């Protein structure tokens, strides 16, 4: 690992120690808490929309959030490790098959909706409580072993 990559990794770890972002992907609806300074006052502003892109890596990683405000599409690019981001809440997971959802720019109304991803829960054979993991590959493996 070269020196620059090592320094970036240290800075990322330092920022992640202060605040932890949830694991979200493209297609998820997120609420980003942004610190906004107006004159002498500082407040937290919530920006909720669909994450349409993630790009970059390390300290330069960014994500783009798109929302419709008063009938107009608004996109905003947030650096993941920006000190102005107080936090990110995951509102709902989206089911998409693309890494970039730029095609949503041309869609309006119901056509611009994204289906919600369902999490399949399976029951443990020994107890009646549910296990919170997604059991797609696990269930196929158990069917083959029986």
PDB file of C-alpha atoms in Angstrom:
ATOM      1  CA  UNK A   1       0.000   0.000   0.000  1.00  0.00           C
ATOM      2  CA  UNK A   2       1.500   3.338  -0.960  1.00  0.00           C
ATOM      3  CA  UNK A   3       1.676   6.307   1.403  1.00  0.00           C
ATOM      4  CA  UNK A   4      -1.256   8.234  -0.076  1.00  0.00           C
ATOM      5  CA  UNK A   5      -3.586   5.237   0.098  1.00  0.00           C
ATOM      6  CA  UNK A   6      -2.480   4.621   3.682  1.00  0.00           C
ATOM      7  CA  UNK A   7      -3.184   8.249   4.659  1.00  0.00           C
ATOM      8  CA  UNK A   8      -6.605   8.114   2.987  1.00  0.00           C
ATOM      9  CA  UNK A   9      -7.454   4.899   4.839  1.00  0.00           C
ATOM     10  CA  UNK A  10      -6.456   6.514   8.147  1.00  0.00           C
ATOM     11  CA  UNK A  11      -8.620   9.572   7.430  1.00  0.00           C
ATOM     12  CA  UNK A  12     -11.587   7.377   6.451  1.00  0.00           C
ATOM     13  CA  UNK A  13     -11.240   5.391   9.682  1.00  0.00           C
ATOM     14  CA  UNK A  14     -11.014   8.605  11.705  1.00  0.00           C
ATOM     15  CA  UNK A  15     -14.212   9.998  10.158  1.00  0.00           C
ATOM     16  CA  UNK A  16     -16.062   6.667  10.482  1.00  0.00           C
ATOM     17  CA  UNK A  17     -15.199   6.600  14.195  1.00  0.00           C
ATOM     18  CA  UNK A  18     -17.134   9.863  14.660  1.00  0.00           C
ATOM     19  CA  UNK A  19     -20.228   8.890  12.650  1.00  0.00           C
ATOM     20  CA  UNK A  20     -21.384   5.645  11.121  1.00  0.00           C
ATOM     21  CA  UNK A  21     -23.295   5.686   7.823  1.00  0.00           C
ATOM     22  CA  UNK A  22     -25.663   2.837   7.015  1.00  0.00           C
ATOM     23  CA  UNK A  23     -24.867   0.529   4.123  1.00  0.00           C
ATOM     24  CA  UNK A  24     -27.011   1.843   1.298  1.00  0.00           C
ATOM     25  CA  UNK A  25     -26.906   1.171  -2.413  1.00  0.00           C
ATOM     26  CA  UNK A  26     -28.123   2.737  -5.614  1.00  0.00           C
ATOM     27  CA  UNK A  27     -31.924   2.622  -5.725  1.00  0.00           C
ATOM     28  CA  UNK A  28     -32.392   3.084  -1.989  1.00  0.00           C
ATOM     29  CA  UNK A  29     -34.396   6.005  -0.641  1.00  0.00           C
ATOM     30  CA  UNK A  30     -32.234   7.886   1.844  1.00  0.00           C
ATOM     31  CA  UNK A  31     -32.599  10.911   4.104  1.00  0.00           C
ATOM     32  CA  UNK A  32     -29.353  12.907   4.313  1.00  0.00           C
ATOM     33  CA  UNK A  33     -28.928  15.245   7.288  1.00  0.00           C
ATOM     34  CA  UNK A  34     -26.869  18.195   6.042  1.00  0.00           C
ATOM     35  CA  UNK A  35     -25.476  21.007   8.180  1.00  0.00           C
ATOM     36  CA  UNK A  36     -26.480  24.336   6.590  1.00  0.00           C
ATOM     37  CA  UNK A  37     -25.040  27.693   7.667  1.00  0.00           C
ATOM     38  CA  UNK A  38     -27.219  30.756   7.053  1.00  0.00           C
ATOM     39  CA  UNK A  39     -25.468  33.885   8.244  1.00  0.00           C
ATOM     40  CA  UNK A  40     -24.509  33.167  11.832  1.00  0.00           C
ATOM     41  CA  UNK A  41     -27.025  30.359  12.393  1.00  0.00           C
ATOM     42  CA  UNK A  42     -26.304  26.712  11.727  1.00  0.00           C
ATOM     43  CA  UNK A  43     -29.082  24.162  11.363  1.00  0.00           C
ATOM     44  CA  UNK A  44     -29.613  20.606  10.140  1.00  0.00           C
ATOM     45  CA  UNK A  45     -31.546  20.201   6.891  1.00  0.00           C
ATOM     46  CA  UNK A  46     -32.990  16.848   5.800  1.00  0.00           C
ATOM     47  CA  UNK A  47     -32.680  16.031   2.096  1.00  0.00           C
ATOM     48  CA  UNK A  48     -34.680  12.927   1.159  1.00  0.00           C
ATOM     49  CA  UNK A  49     -34.574  11.235  -2.232  1.00  0.00           C
ATOM     50  CA  UNK A  50     -33.449   8.257  -4.271  1.00  0.00           C
ATOM     51  CA  UNK A  51     -29.748   7.476  -4.468  1.00  0.00           C
ATOM     52  CA  UNK A  52     -29.165   7.319  -8.237  1.00  0.00           C
ATOM     53  CA  UNK A  53     -25.364   6.940  -8.305  1.00  0.00           C
ATOM     54  CA  UNK A  54     -22.316   6.141  -6.223  1.00  0.00           C
ATOM     55  CA  UNK A  55     -18.890   6.903  -7.591  1.00  0.00           C
ATOM     56  CA  UNK A  56     -15.281   7.229  -6.575  1.00  0.00           C
ATOM     57  CA  UNK A  57     -13.459   5.514  -3.782  1.00  0.00           C
ATOM     58  CA  UNK A  58     -11.646   6.311  -0.585  1.00  0.00           C
ATOM     59  CA  UNK A  59     -11.966   9.907   0.579  1.00  0.00           C
ATOM     60  CA  UNK A  60     -13.281  10.969  -2.830  1.00  0.00           C
ATOM     61  CA  UNK A  61     -16.345   8.699  -2.744  1.00  0.00           C
ATOM     62  CA  UNK A  62     -19.619  10.475  -3.538  1.00  0.00           C
ATOM     63  CA  UNK A  63     -23.282   9.613  -3.926  1.00  0.00           C
ATOM     64  CA  UNK A  64     -25.982  11.440  -5.868  1.00  0.00           C
ATOM     65  CA  UNK A  65     -29.490  11.862  -4.452  1.00  0.00           C
ATOM     66  CA  UNK A  66     -32.446  12.854  -6.645  1.00  0.00           C
ATOM     67  CA  UNK A  67     -35.775  14.164  -5.445  1.00  0.00           C
ATOM     68  CA  UNK A  68     -38.746  15.958  -6.958  1.00  0.00           C
ATOM     69  CA  UNK A  69     -39.311  19.369  -5.362  1.00  0.00           C
ATOM     70  CA  UNK A  70     -42.378  21.370  -6.452  1.00  0.00           C
ATOM     71  CA  UNK A  71     -42.555  19.423  -9.711  1.00  0.00           C
ATOM     72  CA  UNK A  72     -38.899  19.935 -10.609  1.00  0.00           C
ATOM     73  CA  UNK A  73     -36.217  17.272 -10.376  1.00  0.00           C
ATOM     74  CA  UNK A  74     -33.376  18.244  -8.051  1.00  0.00           C
ATOM     75  CA  UNK A  75     -30.122  16.290  -7.808  1.00  0.00           C
ATOM     76  CA  UNK A  76     -27.434  16.827  -5.248  1.00  0.00           C
ATOM     77  CA  UNK A  77     -24.016  15.192  -5.004  1.00  0.00           C
ATOM     78  CA  UNK A  78     -22.753  14.481  -1.487  1.00  0.00           C
ATOM     79  CA  UNK A  79     -19.214  13.443  -0.575  1.00  0.00           C
ATOM     80  CA  UNK A  80     -19.470  10.443   1.768  1.00  0.00           C
ATOM     81  CA  UNK A  81     -16.775  11.747   4.114  1.00  0.00           C
ATOM     82  CA  UNK A  82     -17.883  15.393   4.135  1.00  0.00           C
ATOM     83  CA  UNK A  83     -17.923  17.059   7.560  1.00  0.00           C
ATOM     84  CA  UNK A  84     -21.175  18.804   6.563  1.00  0.00           C
ATOM     85  CA  UNK A  85     -23.070  15.498   6.531  1.00  0.00           C
ATOM     86  CA  UNK A  86     -24.403  14.801  10.014  1.00  0.00           C
ATOM     87  CA  UNK A  87     -25.862  11.429   9.087  1.00  0.00           C
ATOM     88  CA  UNK A  88     -27.762   9.332   6.578  1.00  0.00           C
ATOM     89  CA  UNK A  89     -30.972   7.418   7.318  1.00  0.00           C
ATOM     90  CA  UNK A  90     -32.077   4.533   5.154  1.00  0.00           C
ATOM     91  CA  UNK A  91     -35.803   5.041   4.487  1.00  0.00           C
ATOM     92  CA  UNK A  92     -36.426   2.065   2.197  1.00  0.00           C
ATOM     93  CA  UNK A  93     -34.491  -0.333   0.016  1.00  0.00           C
ATOM     94  CA  UNK A  94     -35.031  -0.296  -3.730  1.00  0.00           C
ATOM     95  CA  UNK A  95     -34.814  -3.204  -6.140  1.00  0.00           C
ATOM     96  CA  UNK A  96     -32.742  -2.149  -9.163  1.00  0.00           C
ATOM     97  CA  UNK A  97     -30.460  -3.884 -11.637  1.00  0.00           C
ATOM     98  CA  UNK A  98     -28.291  -0.941 -12.633  1.00  0.00           C
ATOM     99  CA  UNK A  99     -25.349   0.832 -11.037  1.00  0.00           C
ATOM    100  CA  UNK A 100     -26.439   4.262 -12.277  1.00  0.00           C
ATOM    101  CA  UNK A 101     -30.100   5.295 -12.461  1.00  0.00           C
ATOM    102  CA  UNK A 102     -29.694   8.283 -14.765  1.00  0.00           C
ATOM    103  CA  UNK A 103     -32.668   7.066 -16.807  1.00  0.00           C
ATOM    104  CA  UNK A 104     -34.933   8.331 -13.988  1.00  0.00           C
ATOM    105  CA  UNK A 105     -34.261  11.868 -15.224  1.00  0.00           C
ATOM    106  CA  UNK A 106     -36.492  11.252 -18.223  1.00  0.00           C
ATOM    107  CA  UNK A 107     -39.340   9.574 -16.324  1.00  0.00           C
ATOM    108  CA  UNK A 108     -42.266  11.296 -14.604  1.00  0.00           C
ATOM    109  CA  UNK A 109     -44.847  10.266 -12.034  1.00  0.00           C
ATOM    110  CA  UNK A 110     -45.496   6.583 -11.447  1.00  0.00           C
ATOM    111  CA  UNK A 111     -42.994   5.551 -14.117  1.00  0.00           C
ATOM    112  CA  UNK A 112     -40.189   6.962 -11.953  1.00  0.00           C
ATOM    113  CA  UNK A 113     -41.029   4.712  -8.993  1.00  0.00           C
ATOM    114  CA  UNK A 114     -38.676   1.955  -7.891  1.00  0.00           C
ATOM    115  CA  UNK A 115     -39.938  -1.349  -6.533  1.00  0.00           C
ATOM    116  CA  UNK A 116     -39.153  -2.057  -2.900  1.00  0.00           C
ATOM    117  CA  UNK A 117     -36.718  -4.861  -2.174  1.00  0.00           C
ATOM    118  CA  UNK A 118     -38.207  -7.605  -0.051  1.00  0.00           C
ATOM    119  CA  UNK A 119     -36.041  -9.297   2.529  1.00  0.00           C
ATOM    120  CA  UNK A 120     -36.791 -12.977   2.837  1.00  0.00           C
ATOM    121  CA  UNK A 121     -36.581 -14.287   6.367  1.00  0.00           C
ATOM    122  CA  UNK A 122     -36.149 -17.949   7.124  1.00  0.00           C
ATOM    123  CA  UNK A 123     -36.807 -19.772  10.350  1.00  0.00           C
ATOM    124  CA  UNK A 124     -34.098 -21.656  12.173  1.00  0.00           C
ATOM    125  CA  UNK A 125     -34.791 -25.392  12.274  1.00  0.00           C
ATOM    126  CA  UNK A 126     -33.978 -25.720  15.996  1.00  0.00           C
ATOM    127  CA  UNK A 127     -35.954 -22.749  17.284  1.00  0.00           C
ATOM    128  CA  UNK A 128     -39.048 -20.844  16.264  1.00  0.00           C
ATOM    129  CA  UNK A 129     -37.413 -17.414  16.164  1.00  0.00           C
ATOM    130  CA  UNK A 130     -36.560 -15.874  12.810  1.00  0.00           C
ATOM    131  CA  UNK A 131     -33.058 -15.184  11.618  1.00  0.00           C
ATOM    132  CA  UNK A 132     -32.640 -11.709  10.136  1.00  0.00           C
ATOM    133  CA  UNK A 133     -30.391 -12.735   7.252  1.00  0.00           C
ATOM    134  CA  UNK A 134     -31.404 -12.822   3.641  1.00  0.00           C
ATOM    135  CA  UNK A 135     -31.593 -16.493   2.797  1.00  0.00           C
ATOM    136  CA  UNK A 136     -31.277 -16.785  -0.942  1.00  0.00           C
ATOM    137  CA  UNK A 137     -28.113 -18.830  -1.353  1.00  0.00           C
ATOM    138  CA  UNK A 138     -28.486 -20.540   2.041  1.00  0.00           C
ATOM    139  CA  UNK A 139     -31.891 -22.016   1.242  1.00  0.00           C
ATOM    140  CA  UNK A 140     -30.613 -23.416  -2.060  1.00  0.00           C
ATOM    141  CA  UNK A 141     -27.669 -25.026  -0.271  1.00  0.00           C
ATOM    142  CA  UNK A 142     -29.892 -26.651   2.353  1.00  0.00           C
ATOM    143  CA  UNK A 143     -32.211 -28.058  -0.316  1.00  0.00           C
ATOM    144  CA  UNK A 144     -29.285 -29.701  -2.092  1.00  0.00           C
ATOM    145  CA  UNK A 145     -27.907 -31.276   1.075  1.00  0.00           C
ATOM    146  CA  UNK A 146     -31.211 -32.935   2.031  1.00  0.00           C
TER     147      UNK A 146
END
